[in-house]
mmCIF file of C-alpha atoms and ligand atoms in Angstrom:
data_model
loop_
_atom_site.group_PDB
_atom_site.id
_atom_site.type_symbol
_atom_site.label_atom_id
_atom_site.label_comp_id
_atom_site.label_asym_id
_atom_site.label_seq_id
_atom_site.Cartn_x
_atom_site.Cartn_y
_atom_site.Cartn_z
ATOM 1 C CA MET A 237 -26.173 -6.756 3.946
ATOM 2 C CA GLY A 238 -23.763 -4.024 3.984
ATOM 3 C CA ARG A 239 -20.687 -4.156 5.797
ATOM 4 C CA ILE A 240 -20.241 -3.184 9.220
ATOM 5 C CA VAL A 241 -17.626 -0.214 9.283
ATOM 6 C CA TYR A 242 -16.008 1.926 11.916
ATOM 7 C CA LEU A 243 -16.090 5.671 12.373
ATOM 8 C CA ASN A 244 -14.898 7.599 15.230
ATOM 9 C CA GLY A 245 -15.381 5.099 18.026
ATOM 10 C CA GLU A 246 -18.422 3.448 16.735
ATOM 11 C CA TYR A 247 -19.334 0.208 14.821
ATOM 12 C CA LEU A 248 -22.075 0.975 11.971
ATOM 13 C CA PRO A 249 -23.911 -0.187 8.867
ATOM 14 C CA GLU A 250 -21.927 1.400 6.074
ATOM 15 C CA ASP A 251 -25.029 3.237 4.791
ATOM 16 C CA GLN A 252 -25.114 4.832 8.434
ATOM 17 C CA ALA A 253 -21.732 5.945 8.496
ATOM 18 C CA SER A 254 -20.938 9.639 7.297
ATOM 19 C CA VAL A 255 -18.314 12.263 7.562
ATOM 20 C CA SER A 256 -18.621 16.308 7.438
ATOM 21 C CA ILE A 257 -18.363 18.119 4.111
ATOM 22 C CA PHE A 258 -15.559 19.905 6.107
ATOM 23 C CA ASP A 259 -13.805 17.176 6.626
ATOM 24 C CA ARG A 260 -9.897 18.079 5.340
ATOM 25 C CA GLY A 261 -9.807 14.503 3.749
ATOM 26 C CA PHE A 262 -12.532 15.565 1.519
ATOM 27 C CA LEU A 263 -11.507 19.072 1.146
ATOM 28 C CA MET A 264 -7.563 19.040 1.249
ATOM 29 C CA ALA A 265 -6.762 15.146 0.725
ATOM 30 C CA ASP A 266 -5.352 16.131 4.466
ATOM 31 C CA GLY A 267 -5.046 12.608 5.785
ATOM 32 C CA VAL A 268 -3.188 9.158 5.814
ATOM 33 C CA TYR A 269 -4.072 5.477 5.346
ATOM 34 C CA GLU A 270 -3.113 2.006 5.601
ATOM 35 C CA VAL A 271 -3.842 -1.022 3.989
ATOM 36 C CA THR A 272 -3.679 -4.336 5.833
ATOM 37 C CA SER A 273 -4.053 -7.769 4.348
ATOM 38 C CA VAL A 274 -6.341 -10.835 5.910
ATOM 39 C CA LEU A 275 -5.466 -14.167 5.263
ATOM 40 C CA ASP A 276 -7.574 -16.856 6.938
ATOM 41 C CA GLY A 277 -9.233 -14.360 8.607
ATOM 42 C CA LYS A 278 -6.026 -12.981 10.318
ATOM 43 C CA LEU A 279 -3.959 -9.890 9.895
ATOM 44 C CA LEU A 280 -0.535 -9.880 7.891
ATOM 45 C CA ASP A 281 2.325 -7.575 8.956
ATOM 46 C CA PHE A 282 -0.182 -5.594 11.360
ATOM 47 C CA ASP A 283 2.821 -4.056 13.250
ATOM 48 C CA GLY A 284 4.808 -2.771 10.317
ATOM 49 C CA HIS A 285 1.375 -1.183 9.074
ATOM 50 C CA ALA A 286 0.950 0.183 12.616
ATOM 51 C CA VAL A 287 4.303 1.648 12.780
ATOM 52 C CA ARG A 288 4.238 3.203 9.075
ATOM 53 C CA LEU A 289 1.121 4.952 9.910
ATOM 54 C CA GLU A 290 2.157 6.570 12.966
ATOM 55 C CA ARG A 291 5.388 8.073 11.405
ATOM 56 C CA SER A 292 2.953 9.262 8.169
ATOM 57 C CA LEU A 293 0.864 10.966 10.924
ATOM 58 C CA SER A 294 3.859 12.405 12.891
ATOM 59 C CA GLU A 295 5.434 13.599 9.435
ATOM 60 C CA LEU A 296 2.093 15.761 9.099
ATOM 61 C CA ASP A 297 2.101 17.022 12.468
ATOM 62 C CA MET A 298 -0.790 14.535 13.455
ATOM 63 C CA THR A 299 -0.621 12.137 16.611
ATOM 64 C CA MET A 300 -1.887 8.686 16.871
ATOM 65 C CA PRO A 301 -5.378 8.898 17.786
ATOM 66 C CA LEU A 302 -5.669 5.406 19.152
ATOM 67 C CA ASP A 303 -2.672 3.364 20.845
ATOM 68 C CA LYS A 304 -1.928 0.329 18.878
ATOM 69 C CA ASP A 305 -3.957 -2.152 20.636
ATOM 70 C CA THR A 306 -6.938 -0.700 20.290
ATOM 71 C CA LEU A 307 -6.103 -0.219 16.601
ATOM 72 C CA LEU A 308 -5.387 -3.722 16.251
ATOM 73 C CA GLU A 309 -8.764 -4.776 18.385
ATOM 74 C CA ILE A 310 -10.536 -2.516 15.832
ATOM 75 C CA HIS A 311 -8.911 -4.295 12.813
ATOM 76 C CA ARG A 312 -9.756 -7.678 14.110
ATOM 77 C CA GLU A 313 -13.412 -6.713 15.460
ATOM 78 C CA LEU A 314 -14.196 -5.720 11.649
ATOM 79 C CA VAL A 315 -12.799 -8.726 10.355
ATOM 80 C CA ARG A 316 -15.078 -10.724 12.815
ATOM 81 C CA ILE A 317 -18.250 -9.100 12.283
ATOM 82 C CA ASN A 318 -18.068 -8.892 8.685
ATOM 83 C CA ASP A 319 -16.659 -12.487 8.290
ATOM 84 C CA VAL A 320 -13.758 -11.702 6.357
ATOM 85 C CA THR A 321 -11.818 -14.930 5.524
ATOM 86 C CA ASP A 322 -9.306 -13.020 2.670
ATOM 87 C CA GLY A 323 -8.929 -9.323 1.679
ATOM 88 C CA GLY A 324 -8.235 -6.353 3.658
ATOM 89 C CA VAL A 325 -8.609 -3.778 6.100
ATOM 90 C CA TYR A 326 -8.818 0.047 5.213
ATOM 91 C CA LEU A 327 -8.004 2.436 7.470
ATOM 92 C CA GLN A 328 -8.027 6.513 7.084
ATOM 93 C CA ILE A 329 -7.011 9.132 9.690
ATOM 94 C CA THR A 330 -7.436 12.736 8.621
ATOM 95 C CA ARG A 331 -7.208 16.022 10.298
ATOM 96 C CA GLY A 332 -10.983 16.240 11.268
ATOM 97 C CA ALA A 333 -13.766 18.641 10.125
ATOM 98 C CA PRO A 334 -12.854 22.085 11.762
ATOM 99 C CA GLY A 335 -16.468 23.397 10.570
ATOM 100 C CA ASP A 336 -15.124 25.460 7.591
ATOM 101 C CA ARG A 337 -12.389 25.532 5.051
ATOM 102 C CA ASP A 338 -8.735 26.930 5.549
ATOM 103 C CA PHE A 339 -5.643 26.230 4.881
ATOM 104 C CA VAL A 340 -4.046 26.583 8.292
ATOM 105 C CA PHE A 341 -4.113 23.655 10.121
ATOM 106 C CA PRO A 342 -6.795 23.595 12.852
ATOM 107 C CA ASP A 343 -6.162 23.513 16.813
ATOM 108 C CA PRO A 344 -5.826 19.817 17.083
ATOM 109 C CA GLU A 345 -7.493 20.359 20.694
ATOM 110 C CA GLN A 346 -10.562 21.850 19.174
ATOM 111 C CA THR A 347 -10.619 19.372 16.227
ATOM 112 C CA PRO A 348 -10.674 15.639 16.642
ATOM 113 C CA GLN A 349 -9.004 13.566 13.907
ATOM 114 C CA THR A 350 -11.510 11.727 11.673
ATOM 115 C CA VAL A 351 -10.760 7.931 12.347
ATOM 116 C CA VAL A 352 -12.668 5.305 9.550
ATOM 117 C CA LEU A 353 -11.985 1.493 9.020
ATOM 118 C CA PHE A 354 -13.635 -0.626 6.729
ATOM 119 C CA THR A 355 -13.083 -4.402 5.306
ATOM 120 C CA GLN A 356 -12.624 -5.515 1.598
ATOM 121 C CA SER A 357 -13.575 -8.853 0.861
ATOM 122 C CA LYS A 358 -11.576 -10.802 -1.444
ATOM 123 C CA PRO A 359 -11.928 -14.542 -1.259
ATOM 124 C CA GLY A 360 -8.827 -16.584 -2.566
ATOM 125 C CA ILE A 361 -6.802 -13.362 -3.107
ATOM 126 C CA ALA A 362 -3.418 -15.477 -2.627
ATOM 127 C CA ASN A 363 -4.554 -17.734 -5.619
ATOM 128 C CA SER A 364 -5.202 -14.953 -7.759
ATOM 129 C CA PRO A 365 -4.815 -16.525 -11.286
ATOM 130 C CA GLN A 366 -2.523 -12.928 -12.406
ATOM 131 C CA ALA A 367 0.294 -14.626 -10.443
ATOM 132 C CA LEU A 368 0.433 -17.390 -13.307
ATOM 133 C CA THR A 369 -0.010 -14.753 -15.952
ATOM 134 C CA GLY A 370 1.780 -11.880 -14.681
ATOM 135 C CA LEU A 371 1.370 -8.257 -15.494
ATOM 136 C CA LYS A 372 1.856 -5.618 -18.196
ATOM 137 C CA VAL A 373 3.018 -2.213 -17.386
ATOM 138 C CA ILE A 374 3.424 0.897 -18.931
ATOM 139 C CA SER A 375 5.808 3.488 -17.786
ATOM 140 C CA ILE A 376 4.637 7.121 -17.324
ATOM 141 C CA ASP A 377 5.967 10.654 -15.867
ATOM 142 C CA ASP A 378 6.224 10.462 -11.979
ATOM 143 C CA VAL A 379 4.512 13.726 -11.247
ATOM 144 C CA ARG A 380 3.730 13.248 -7.841
ATOM 145 C CA TRP A 381 4.591 15.463 -5.124
ATOM 146 C CA GLY A 382 8.200 14.785 -3.149
ATOM 147 C CA ARG A 383 6.886 13.201 -0.116
ATOM 148 C CA ARG A 384 5.814 9.906 -1.257
ATOM 149 C CA ASP A 385 7.300 8.315 1.898
ATOM 150 C CA ILE A 386 4.356 9.530 3.726
ATOM 151 C CA LYS A 387 1.072 7.504 2.694
ATOM 152 C CA THR A 388 -1.627 10.081 2.182
ATOM 153 C CA VAL A 389 -4.606 9.888 0.388
ATOM 154 C CA GLN A 390 -3.584 12.124 -2.418
ATOM 155 C CA LEU A 391 -4.173 9.313 -4.868
ATOM 156 C CA LEU A 392 -5.552 11.328 -8.034
ATOM 157 C CA TYR A 393 -2.253 10.680 -9.954
ATOM 158 C CA PRO A 394 -1.877 7.079 -9.341
ATOM 159 C CA SER A 395 -5.576 6.507 -10.307
ATOM 160 C CA MET A 396 -5.055 8.413 -13.555
ATOM 161 C CA GLY A 397 -1.899 5.940 -13.961
ATOM 162 C CA LYS A 398 -3.991 3.044 -13.609
ATOM 163 C CA MET A 399 -6.481 4.524 -16.138
ATOM 164 C CA MET A 400 -3.860 5.266 -18.520
ATOM 165 C CA ALA A 401 -2.470 1.759 -18.316
ATOM 166 C CA LYS A 402 -5.975 0.246 -18.976
ATOM 167 C CA ALA A 403 -6.135 2.782 -22.009
ATOM 168 C CA ALA A 404 -3.509 1.077 -23.412
ATOM 169 C CA GLY A 405 -4.507 -2.275 -22.631
ATOM 170 C CA CYS A 406 -2.047 -3.189 -19.736
ATOM 171 C CA ASP A 407 -2.500 -3.574 -15.820
ATOM 172 C CA ASP A 408 -0.576 -0.973 -14.079
ATOM 173 C CA ALA A 409 2.025 1.610 -14.557
ATOM 174 C CA TRP A 410 5.662 1.790 -13.538
ATOM 175 C CA LEU A 411 6.196 5.713 -12.660
ATOM 176 C CA VAL A 412 9.753 7.134 -13.811
ATOM 177 C CA GLU A 413 11.446 10.272 -12.689
ATOM 178 C CA ASP A 414 15.031 11.193 -13.728
ATOM 179 C CA GLY A 415 15.339 8.760 -16.107
ATOM 180 C CA ALA A 416 14.536 5.744 -13.447
ATOM 181 C CA VAL A 417 11.582 3.938 -12.226
ATOM 182 C CA THR A 418 10.524 5.238 -8.779
ATOM 183 C CA GLU A 419 7.543 2.589 -8.161
ATOM 184 C CA GLY A 420 4.490 1.565 -9.500
ATOM 185 C CA THR A 421 1.203 3.522 -9.060
ATOM 186 C CA SER A 422 0.049 1.669 -5.939
ATOM 187 C CA ASN A 423 3.130 -0.750 -5.323
ATOM 188 C CA ASN A 424 6.904 -1.108 -5.292
ATOM 189 C CA ALA A 425 8.914 -2.255 -8.249
ATOM 190 C CA TYR A 426 11.625 -4.819 -8.749
ATOM 191 C CA ILE A 427 13.784 -6.667 -11.556
ATOM 192 C CA VAL A 428 15.849 -9.743 -11.463
ATOM 193 C CA LYS A 429 19.204 -9.799 -13.600
ATOM 194 C CA GLY A 430 21.632 -12.658 -13.249
ATOM 195 C CA GLY A 431 20.129 -13.728 -9.817
ATOM 196 C CA LYS A 432 20.258 -10.388 -8.623
ATOM 197 C CA ILE A 433 17.080 -8.497 -7.085
ATOM 198 C CA ILE A 434 16.889 -5.024 -7.928
ATOM 199 C CA THR A 435 14.610 -2.528 -6.100
ATOM 200 C CA ARG A 436 14.920 1.363 -5.694
ATOM 201 C CA ASP A 437 16.611 2.510 -2.453
ATOM 202 C CA LEU A 438 14.475 3.932 0.272
ATOM 203 C CA SER A 439 14.304 7.536 0.383
ATOM 204 C CA ASN A 440 11.503 10.421 0.453
ATOM 205 C CA ASP A 441 10.901 9.365 -3.245
ATOM 206 C CA ILE A 442 9.337 6.214 -2.723
ATOM 207 C CA LEU A 443 6.373 4.519 -0.350
ATOM 208 C CA HIS A 444 8.713 2.643 2.052
ATOM 209 C CA GLY A 445 6.412 -0.405 1.347
ATOM 210 C CA ILE A 446 5.677 -2.859 4.527
ATOM 211 C CA THR A 447 5.587 -5.922 1.857
ATOM 212 C CA ARG A 448 8.933 -4.721 0.365
ATOM 213 C CA SER A 449 10.628 -4.712 3.883
ATOM 214 C CA ALA A 450 9.238 -8.369 4.553
ATOM 215 C CA VAL A 451 10.107 -9.663 1.152
ATOM 216 C CA LEU A 452 13.876 -8.260 1.177
ATOM 217 C CA ARG A 453 14.482 -9.901 4.320
ATOM 218 C CA PHE A 454 13.029 -13.150 2.988
ATOM 219 C CA ALA A 455 14.959 -12.975 -0.101
ATOM 220 C CA ARG A 456 18.372 -12.387 1.890
ATOM 221 C CA GLU A 457 17.195 -14.898 4.362
ATOM 222 C CA ALA A 458 17.327 -17.216 1.400
ATOM 223 C CA GLN A 459 20.532 -16.255 0.285
ATOM 224 C CA MET A 460 19.109 -14.440 -2.741
ATOM 225 C CA ASP A 461 21.603 -11.609 -3.989
ATOM 226 C CA VAL A 462 19.311 -8.178 -3.333
ATOM 227 C CA GLU A 463 20.816 -4.776 -4.680
ATOM 228 C CA GLU A 464 18.751 -1.643 -3.525
ATOM 229 C CA ARG A 465 19.441 1.260 -6.313
ATOM 230 C CA ALA A 466 17.286 2.872 -8.916
ATOM 231 C CA PHE A 467 17.187 1.203 -12.099
ATOM 232 C CA THR A 468 15.558 2.185 -15.564
ATOM 233 C CA ILE A 469 12.949 1.008 -17.884
ATOM 234 C CA ALA A 470 15.663 -0.272 -20.328
ATOM 235 C CA GLU A 471 17.335 -2.363 -17.657
ATOM 236 C CA ALA A 472 13.823 -3.755 -16.531
ATOM 237 C CA GLN A 473 13.123 -4.611 -20.640
ATOM 238 C CA ASP A 474 16.702 -6.230 -20.505
ATOM 239 C CA ALA A 475 16.064 -7.874 -17.150
ATOM 240 C CA ASP A 476 15.332 -11.456 -16.754
ATOM 241 C CA GLU A 477 12.349 -10.909 -14.556
ATOM 242 C CA ALA A 478 10.449 -8.114 -13.048
ATOM 243 C CA PHE A 479 7.829 -7.905 -10.423
ATOM 244 C CA ILE A 480 5.671 -5.770 -7.614
ATOM 245 C CA THR A 481 4.891 -6.042 -3.934
ATOM 246 C CA SER A 482 2.137 -4.373 -2.123
ATOM 247 C CA ALA A 483 -0.174 -5.638 0.903
ATOM 248 C CA SER A 484 -2.979 -6.287 -1.694
ATOM 249 C CA MET A 485 -0.825 -8.061 -4.566
ATOM 250 C CA PHE A 486 1.648 -9.702 -2.175
ATOM 251 C CA VAL A 487 4.553 -10.655 -4.763
ATOM 252 C CA MET A 488 3.047 -10.300 -8.117
ATOM 253 C CA PRO A 489 5.319 -10.966 -11.476
ATOM 254 C CA VAL A 490 5.403 -8.421 -14.286
ATOM 255 C CA VAL A 491 5.931 -9.915 -17.810
ATOM 256 C CA GLU A 492 5.809 -7.083 -20.135
ATOM 257 C CA VAL A 493 7.107 -3.175 -19.751
ATOM 258 C CA ASP A 494 6.002 -0.812 -22.393
ATOM 259 C CA GLY A 495 5.078 -3.699 -25.055
ATOM 260 C CA VAL A 496 8.504 -5.359 -24.513
ATOM 261 C CA ALA A 497 8.391 -8.991 -22.991
ATOM 262 C CA VAL A 498 10.539 -9.217 -19.813
ATOM 263 C CA GLY A 499 12.553 -12.581 -19.905
ATOM 264 C CA THR A 500 10.753 -15.175 -21.247
ATOM 265 C CA GLY A 501 7.690 -12.836 -21.067
ATOM 266 C CA LYS A 502 6.326 -15.487 -18.502
ATOM 267 C CA PRO A 503 6.486 -15.183 -14.848
ATOM 268 C CA GLY A 504 9.811 -15.949 -13.262
ATOM 269 C CA SER A 505 10.995 -18.260 -10.755
ATOM 270 C CA VAL A 506 12.524 -15.681 -8.388
ATOM 271 C CA ALA A 507 8.927 -13.870 -8.287
ATOM 272 C CA ALA A 508 7.087 -17.139 -7.874
ATOM 273 C CA ARG A 509 9.446 -18.431 -5.239
ATOM 274 C CA LEU A 510 9.460 -15.067 -3.340
ATOM 275 C CA ARG A 511 5.911 -15.074 -3.440
ATOM 276 C CA GLU A 512 5.522 -18.446 -1.731
ATOM 277 C CA ILE A 513 7.787 -17.430 0.840
ATOM 278 C CA TYR A 514 6.001 -14.621 1.492
ATOM 279 C CA LEU A 515 2.702 -15.833 1.707
ATOM 280 C CA ASP A 516 4.108 -18.737 3.891
ATOM 281 C CA GLU A 517 5.736 -16.624 6.272
ATOM 282 C CA SER A 518 3.353 -13.982 6.422
ATOM 283 C CA ARG A 519 0.523 -16.710 7.252
ATOM 284 C CA LYS A 520 2.656 -17.979 9.859
ATOM 285 C CA SER A 521 2.982 -15.003 11.720
ATOM 286 C CA ALA A 522 -0.386 -13.283 10.960
ATOM 287 C CA ILE A 523 -2.359 -12.162 14.083
HETATM 288 N N1 PDD B 194 -0.505 0.511 -2.007
HETATM 289 N N2 PDD B 194 4.270 2.395 -3.102
HETATM 290 C C1 PDD B 194 2.877 2.528 -3.261
HETATM 291 C C2 PDD B 194 2.619 3.994 -4.016
HETATM 292 C C3 PDD B 194 1.797 1.927 -2.943
HETATM 293 O O1 PDD B 194 0.572 2.885 -2.703
HETATM 294 C C4 PDD B 194 1.996 1.172 -1.893
HETATM 295 C C5 PDD B 194 0.933 0.189 -1.013
HETATM 296 C C6 PDD B 194 2.868 0.410 -2.112
HETATM 297 C C7 PDD B 194 3.062 -0.923 -1.404
HETATM 298 O O2 PDD B 194 3.582 -0.852 -0.097
HETATM 299 P P1 PDD B 194 2.789 -1.903 1.079
HETATM 300 O O3 PDD B 194 3.781 -3.096 0.776
HETATM 301 O O4 PDD B 194 3.218 -1.348 2.246
HETATM 302 O O5 PDD B 194 1.154 -2.172 0.613
HETATM 303 C C8 PDD B 194 4.184 1.418 -2.838
HETATM 304 C C9 PDD B 194 -1.541 0.285 -1.399
HETATM 305 C C10 PDD B 194 -1.739 -1.488 -0.865
HETATM 306 C C11 PDD B 194 -2.877 0.804 -1.798
HETATM 307 O O6 PDD B 194 -3.121 1.743 -1.868
HETATM 308 O O7 PDD B 194 -4.019 -0.072 -1.634
#
């Protein structure tokens, strides 16, 4: 049986949910999204994702079509109907379908936004074997647009980056701009040197990861040293450890950068500890 998805106020079987060919999400990537993880049937960091969603929309002159409580209710209902234990809920809001193609934004009074949510079931996601082996990454030029802080659905370059990594026999790519790592294709990037956790500072150059914010808070609470600044690929190759964070990967070790082993070439203890703390604490506060 297929999934039940949410589209503009209705819960529908996935094969009966369709949007217009004039939808601006389809024609212009004029939309934003969020991915909220589900563990044990509960949502992780829901509030953070809802706050970022509202910010992404407002940066693009859009409003929240639903209030936060309704949004939470839809997330929970989809998890319940589709019987998701572990996985995630994908949400996308576009500027809607004005009935033709035009660069100019349509009048929001005349064109309702398109709201889509669906679940992705990933049993055992918290026990991913990759957490024990670590990821290999390559570096590629960051040629994305300048507002990476807005979580838009323009994901062609991240997608190409994952394909470049795959072609090189690796798992993912780290994006480099002006000699420094911005972030991973779909995650935030970190190194650990001399016990210090180093990750790029927040700006329009990177997505303000919800997992990043939680992990840095937990790290500081555990008296770990954190430095928010840009770092280079050479520094990463010379680091004791490296890792990434995202809603779908949590904390995931990185063991190789451009063919060079990081530290011992095995997942490090800081990443392992942060992964454990993040999973424990997020489970406790899941709703
Ligand atoms: N990606 N940076 C980028 C470019 C991302 O796409 C993501 C998330 C992150 C991490 O953000 P968060 O911790 O809030 O998930 C950083 C999601 C998971 C995705 O596209 O599937």
